[in-house]
Amino acid sequence: MDQPVVVGVDGSEASLRAVDWAADEAALRGAPLHVVYASLWDRYEHAVFPTSREPTTERLLTDVLAVAAAKRARARVPGLAVTTEVVAEGPVPALRRAAHKAAALVLGSRGRGGAAELLLGSVCLAVAGQADGPVIVVRGDHDNRPGHRRGRPVVVGVPDRPADSDAVRFAFREAARRDAPVEAVRVWHRTAHQTTGHPRFTGEPARAHRRRAVEALESGLRAPAEEQPDVEVRRRILEGQARTVLPEASADAALLVVGARRPHGRFGFHIGRVTHAVLHRAACPVAVVPERA
């Protein structure tokens, strides 16, 4: 069977939107959907009440939430194969493990915590930073159904080491599924001493920066464009900071794709400033794709 699309749920409104988006994504891929609810309650229950055989209210609630999410997905995409899993484990390790076997892991941008309306969920950040497969964080208040956003571009930030980028390849595949163009964005900027307006630091340095950006963009697009020749490619070379430019580029996008690299000697993938910014500020869902070292 094809790898499933996995969606993490916690009963929040954001996770329900993630279920909708994940069901659509599974349908686009022709893949099954797997719903995961991770809760430590069973572990605590057995520690405190080791002889109890009766399911607690919390246990019943977790089962109901998982089943309700599956029912919602089937109603949205009739005929979709949906399975559920309730895991007696913390959400970060459970979802990291689920991502390992998934075509993509889909999460809502906020959880049920007290600061849910102010900050991106800590679980979401941790999983996006550590998972070894693509993690899609559903952002934006608009309707992200494929039918409503068909034709809107898949925006991808072309990384500093663009050759054979997994993020760029992922963006092309997602665009092909949606019959949409890829909007490849390469951002460049001058260092602080080059923005003073002094004649020595204007003109040629800016042209050199832009030329290198063009070369990096073309290098990053070469192989994915050959693999997906029917995908329209739109190239954008923009001056500025990527953490500002990419969220702005997401305003009319179906999906924004960024890469994440694992620094040597560190556990998990690193959420850099750019990825952190787009996860907080993008106007559309964000796919964080781990890049090979």
Coordinates of C-alpha atoms in Angstrom, one line a residue:
M1 CA 0.0 0.0 0.0
D2 CA 1.2 3.6 -0.7
Q3 CA 2.6 5.5 2.3
P4 CA -0.3 7.2 4.1
V5 CA -0.8 10.9 4.7
V6 CA -0.8 11.2 8.5
V7 CA -2.6 13.9 10.4
G8 CA -2.1 14.7 14.1
V9 CA -5.2 15.7 16.0
D10 CA -5.9 17.1 19.5
G11 CA -9.5 18.3 19.2
S12 CA -8.6 21.9 18.5
E13 CA -10.2 23.9 15.7
A14 CA -6.8 24.1 14.0
S15 CA -6.4 20.3 14.0
L16 CA -9.8 19.9 12.4
R17 CA -8.7 22.2 9.6
A18 CA -5.6 20.0 9.3
V19 CA -7.9 17.0 9.0
D20 CA -9.7 18.6 6.1
W21 CA -6.4 19.6 4.4
A22 CA -4.9 16.1 5.0
A23 CA -7.9 14.4 3.5
D24 CA -7.6 16.5 0.4
E25 CA -3.9 15.8 0.2
A26 CA -4.5 12.1 0.5
A27 CA -7.0 12.2 -2.3
L28 CA -4.6 14.1 -4.5
R29 CA -2.0 11.4 -3.9
G30 CA -4.3 8.5 -4.1
A31 CA -3.1 7.5 -0.7
P32 CA -4.9 6.5 2.6
L33 CA -5.2 8.8 5.5
H34 CA -4.0 7.9 9.0
V35 CA -5.3 9.9 12.0
V36 CA -3.0 10.0 15.1
Y37 CA -4.0 11.2 18.6
A38 CA -1.1 11.1 21.1
S39 CA -1.9 11.2 24.8
L40 CA 0.0 10.3 27.9
W41 CA -3.2 9.7 29.9
D42 CA -3.1 5.9 29.6
R43 CA 0.4 5.8 31.0
Y44 CA -0.6 8.0 33.9
E45 CA -3.8 6.0 34.5
H46 CA -1.9 2.7 34.7
A47 CA 0.6 4.2 37.1
V48 CA -2.1 5.5 39.5
F49 CA -4.8 2.9 39.0
P50 CA -2.9 -0.2 37.9
T51 CA -5.8 -2.7 38.6
S52 CA -8.5 -0.6 36.9
R53 CA -10.1 -2.3 33.8
E54 CA -12.7 0.4 33.2
P55 CA -11.9 3.0 30.5
T56 CA -11.7 6.5 32.0
T57 CA -13.5 9.6 30.6
E58 CA -10.2 10.8 29.2
R59 CA -9.6 7.6 27.4
L60 CA -13.1 7.6 26.0
L61 CA -12.6 11.2 24.9
T62 CA -9.4 10.4 23.0
D63 CA -11.1 7.6 21.2
V64 CA -14.1 9.8 20.3
L65 CA -11.8 12.5 19.0
A66 CA -9.9 10.1 16.7
V67 CA -13.1 8.5 15.4
A68 CA -14.7 11.9 14.9
A69 CA -11.7 13.1 12.9
A70 CA -11.9 10.0 10.7
K71 CA -15.6 10.6 10.2
R72 CA -15.0 14.2 9.2
A73 CA -12.3 13.1 6.7
R74 CA -14.6 10.5 5.1
A75 CA -17.4 13.0 4.8
R76 CA -15.1 15.4 3.0
V77 CA -13.6 12.8 0.7
P78 CA -16.1 10.0 0.2
G79 CA -14.4 6.7 -0.4
L80 CA -11.2 7.7 1.3
A81 CA -9.5 4.9 3.3
V82 CA -9.0 6.2 6.8
T83 CA -7.5 4.6 9.9
T84 CA -7.0 5.9 13.4
E85 CA -4.5 5.4 16.2
V86 CA -4.5 6.5 19.8
V87 CA -0.9 6.4 21.2
A88 CA -0.1 6.4 24.9
E89 CA 2.9 8.7 24.4
G90 CA 3.8 12.4 24.2
P91 CA 2.8 14.0 20.9
V92 CA 6.3 15.0 19.8
P93 CA 7.9 11.5 19.8
A94 CA 4.6 9.9 18.5
L95 CA 4.3 12.3 15.6
R96 CA 8.0 12.1 14.8
R97 CA 7.7 8.3 14.5
A98 CA 4.5 8.6 12.4
A99 CA 6.2 11.0 10.0
H100 CA 8.9 8.4 9.4
K101 CA 6.4 6.1 7.7
A102 CA 4.3 8.9 6.1
A103 CA 4.2 10.5 2.7
A104 CA 3.6 13.7 4.6
L105 CA 2.6 14.6 8.2
V106 CA -0.1 17.3 8.5
L107 CA -0.5 19.4 11.6
G108 CA -2.6 22.4 12.6
S109 CA -0.8 25.6 13.4
R110 CA -2.1 25.9 17.0
G111 CA -2.9 23.4 19.8
R112 CA -5.1 23.5 22.8
G113 CA -2.7 25.3 25.1
G114 CA -3.4 28.6 26.9
A115 CA -1.4 30.6 24.5
A116 CA -3.0 28.9 21.4
E117 CA -4.3 32.1 20.0
L118 CA -1.0 33.9 20.3
L119 CA 1.8 31.5 19.4
L120 CA 2.5 28.7 17.0
G121 CA 2.1 25.4 19.0
S122 CA 5.2 24.1 20.6
V123 CA 4.4 20.6 19.4
C124 CA 4.2 21.8 15.8
L125 CA 7.5 23.6 16.0
A126 CA 9.2 20.6 17.6
V127 CA 7.9 18.1 15.2
A128 CA 8.6 20.3 12.1
G129 CA 12.2 20.7 13.4
Q130 CA 12.9 17.0 14.1
A131 CA 10.8 14.9 11.7
D132 CA 12.7 13.1 9.0
G133 CA 9.9 13.4 6.5
P134 CA 7.8 16.4 5.1
V135 CA 5.7 18.2 7.7
I136 CA 2.9 20.4 6.4
V137 CA 1.6 23.0 8.9
V138 CA -1.9 24.2 7.9
R139 CA -1.9 28.0 8.2
G140 CA -4.2 30.7 6.9
D141 CA -7.9 31.3 7.5
H142 CA -8.9 30.8 3.9
D143 CA -10.4 27.7 2.5
N144 CA -7.5 25.5 1.3
R145 CA -9.5 23.0 -0.6
P146 CA -7.8 22.1 -4.0
G147 CA -10.9 23.1 -5.9
H148 CA -10.9 26.5 -4.3
R149 CA -7.2 27.1 -4.8
R150 CA -6.6 25.2 -8.0
G151 CA -4.1 27.0 -10.2
R152 CA -2.6 29.0 -7.4
P153 CA 1.2 28.5 -7.3
V154 CA 3.3 26.3 -5.0
V155 CA 5.9 28.7 -3.8
V156 CA 9.3 27.3 -2.9
G157 CA 12.3 29.1 -1.4
V158 CA 15.4 27.9 -3.3
P159 CA 18.1 27.3 -0.6
D160 CA 21.7 28.3 -0.4
R161 CA 22.8 24.9 -1.5
P162 CA 20.3 24.4 -4.3
A163 CA 21.6 21.5 -6.3
D164 CA 19.4 18.4 -5.7
S165 CA 17.2 20.1 -3.1
D166 CA 14.5 17.8 -1.7
A167 CA 12.4 20.9 -0.9
V168 CA 12.4 22.0 -4.5
R169 CA 11.6 18.5 -5.8
F170 CA 8.8 18.2 -3.3
A171 CA 7.4 21.6 -4.5
F172 CA 7.4 20.4 -8.1
R173 CA 5.6 17.2 -7.2
E174 CA 3.0 19.1 -5.3
A175 CA 2.5 21.5 -8.1
A176 CA 2.0 18.6 -10.6
R177 CA -0.7 17.1 -8.4
R178 CA -2.5 20.4 -8.3
D179 CA -2.0 21.2 -11.9
A180 CA -0.4 24.4 -10.7
P181 CA 2.7 26.4 -11.4
V182 CA 5.8 26.4 -9.2
E183 CA 7.0 29.9 -8.1
A184 CA 10.6 29.5 -7.3
V185 CA 12.0 32.3 -5.2
R186 CA 15.6 33.0 -4.7
V187 CA 16.4 35.8 -2.2
W188 CA 19.6 37.8 -2.0
H189 CA 20.7 40.7 0.1
R190 CA 23.7 43.0 0.5
T191 CA 25.6 43.1 3.8
A192 CA 25.2 46.1 6.1
H193 CA 28.2 48.0 4.8
Q194 CA 27.0 47.6 1.2
T195 CA 23.8 49.4 1.9
T196 CA 25.3 52.7 3.0
G197 CA 24.9 54.3 -0.4
H198 CA 28.6 54.9 -0.8
P199 CA 29.6 54.6 -4.5
R200 CA 32.1 51.8 -3.6
F201 CA 29.3 49.6 -2.4
T202 CA 26.6 50.2 -5.0
G203 CA 26.3 49.1 -8.6
E204 CA 28.7 46.2 -9.2
P205 CA 28.3 44.5 -5.8
A206 CA 24.6 44.4 -6.2
R207 CA 24.9 43.0 -9.8
A208 CA 27.3 40.4 -8.5
H209 CA 24.8 39.3 -5.7
R210 CA 22.0 39.1 -8.2
R211 CA 24.1 37.2 -10.7
R212 CA 24.9 34.6 -8.1
A213 CA 21.3 34.4 -7.1
V214 CA 20.3 33.7 -10.7
E215 CA 22.9 31.0 -11.0
A216 CA 21.7 29.4 -7.8
L217 CA 18.1 29.5 -8.9
E218 CA 18.9 27.8 -12.2
S219 CA 21.0 25.2 -10.6
G220 CA 18.2 24.3 -8.2
L221 CA 15.5 24.1 -10.9
R222 CA 17.4 22.1 -13.4
A223 CA 16.8 18.5 -12.2
P224 CA 13.2 19.0 -10.8
A225 CA 12.1 20.7 -14.1
E226 CA 13.4 17.8 -16.1
E227 CA 11.5 15.3 -13.9
Q228 CA 8.3 17.3 -14.1
P229 CA 8.4 18.9 -17.6
D230 CA 4.7 19.8 -17.6
V231 CA 4.9 22.0 -14.6
E232 CA 5.1 25.7 -15.4
V233 CA 7.9 27.5 -13.6
R234 CA 7.9 31.1 -12.5
R235 CA 11.2 32.5 -11.4
R236 CA 11.6 35.3 -8.9
I237 CA 14.8 36.9 -7.9
L238 CA 14.1 39.2 -4.9
E239 CA 16.3 41.4 -2.8
G240 CA 15.7 41.3 0.9
Q241 CA 15.6 38.9 3.9
A242 CA 14.1 35.5 3.1
R243 CA 12.3 35.5 6.4
T244 CA 10.4 38.5 5.2
V245 CA 10.2 37.9 1.5
L246 CA 8.8 34.3 1.7
P247 CA 5.8 35.0 3.9
E248 CA 4.9 37.9 1.6
A249 CA 5.2 35.6 -1.4
S250 CA 2.7 33.2 0.2
A251 CA -0.2 35.7 0.1
D252 CA -1.8 34.0 -3.0
A253 CA -0.2 30.6 -2.8
A254 CA -1.6 27.1 -2.4
L255 CA 1.5 26.0 -0.5
L256 CA 4.8 27.4 0.6
V257 CA 7.7 25.0 0.7
V258 CA 10.9 25.5 2.7
G259 CA 13.8 23.1 3.4
A260 CA 15.4 22.2 6.8
R261 CA 18.9 20.9 7.3
R262 CA 20.3 18.9 10.2
P263 CA 23.4 20.5 11.6
H264 CA 26.3 18.1 12.2
G265 CA 26.2 16.7 15.8
R266 CA 22.7 17.9 16.6
F267 CA 19.6 15.9 17.2
G268 CA 16.8 16.6 14.9
F269 CA 16.4 19.0 12.1
H270 CA 17.1 22.7 12.9
I271 CA 14.4 25.2 12.6
G272 CA 16.4 28.2 11.4
R273 CA 15.2 31.8 11.4
V274 CA 13.7 31.6 7.9
T275 CA 11.6 28.5 8.6
H276 CA 10.6 29.8 12.0
A277 CA 9.4 33.1 10.4
V278 CA 7.4 31.4 7.7
L279 CA 5.7 29.0 10.1
H280 CA 4.5 32.0 12.1
R281 CA 3.7 34.4 9.3
A282 CA 2.8 32.6 6.1
A283 CA -0.7 33.1 4.7
C284 CA -1.0 29.6 3.4
P285 CA 0.0 26.1 4.5
V286 CA 3.8 25.6 4.9
A287 CA 5.7 22.4 4.0
V288 CA 8.9 21.9 5.9
V289 CA 11.0 19.4 4.0
P290 CA 14.2 17.9 5.4
E291 CA 17.2 18.3 3.2
R292 CA 19.9 15.6 3.0
A293 CA 23.3 16.6 4.4

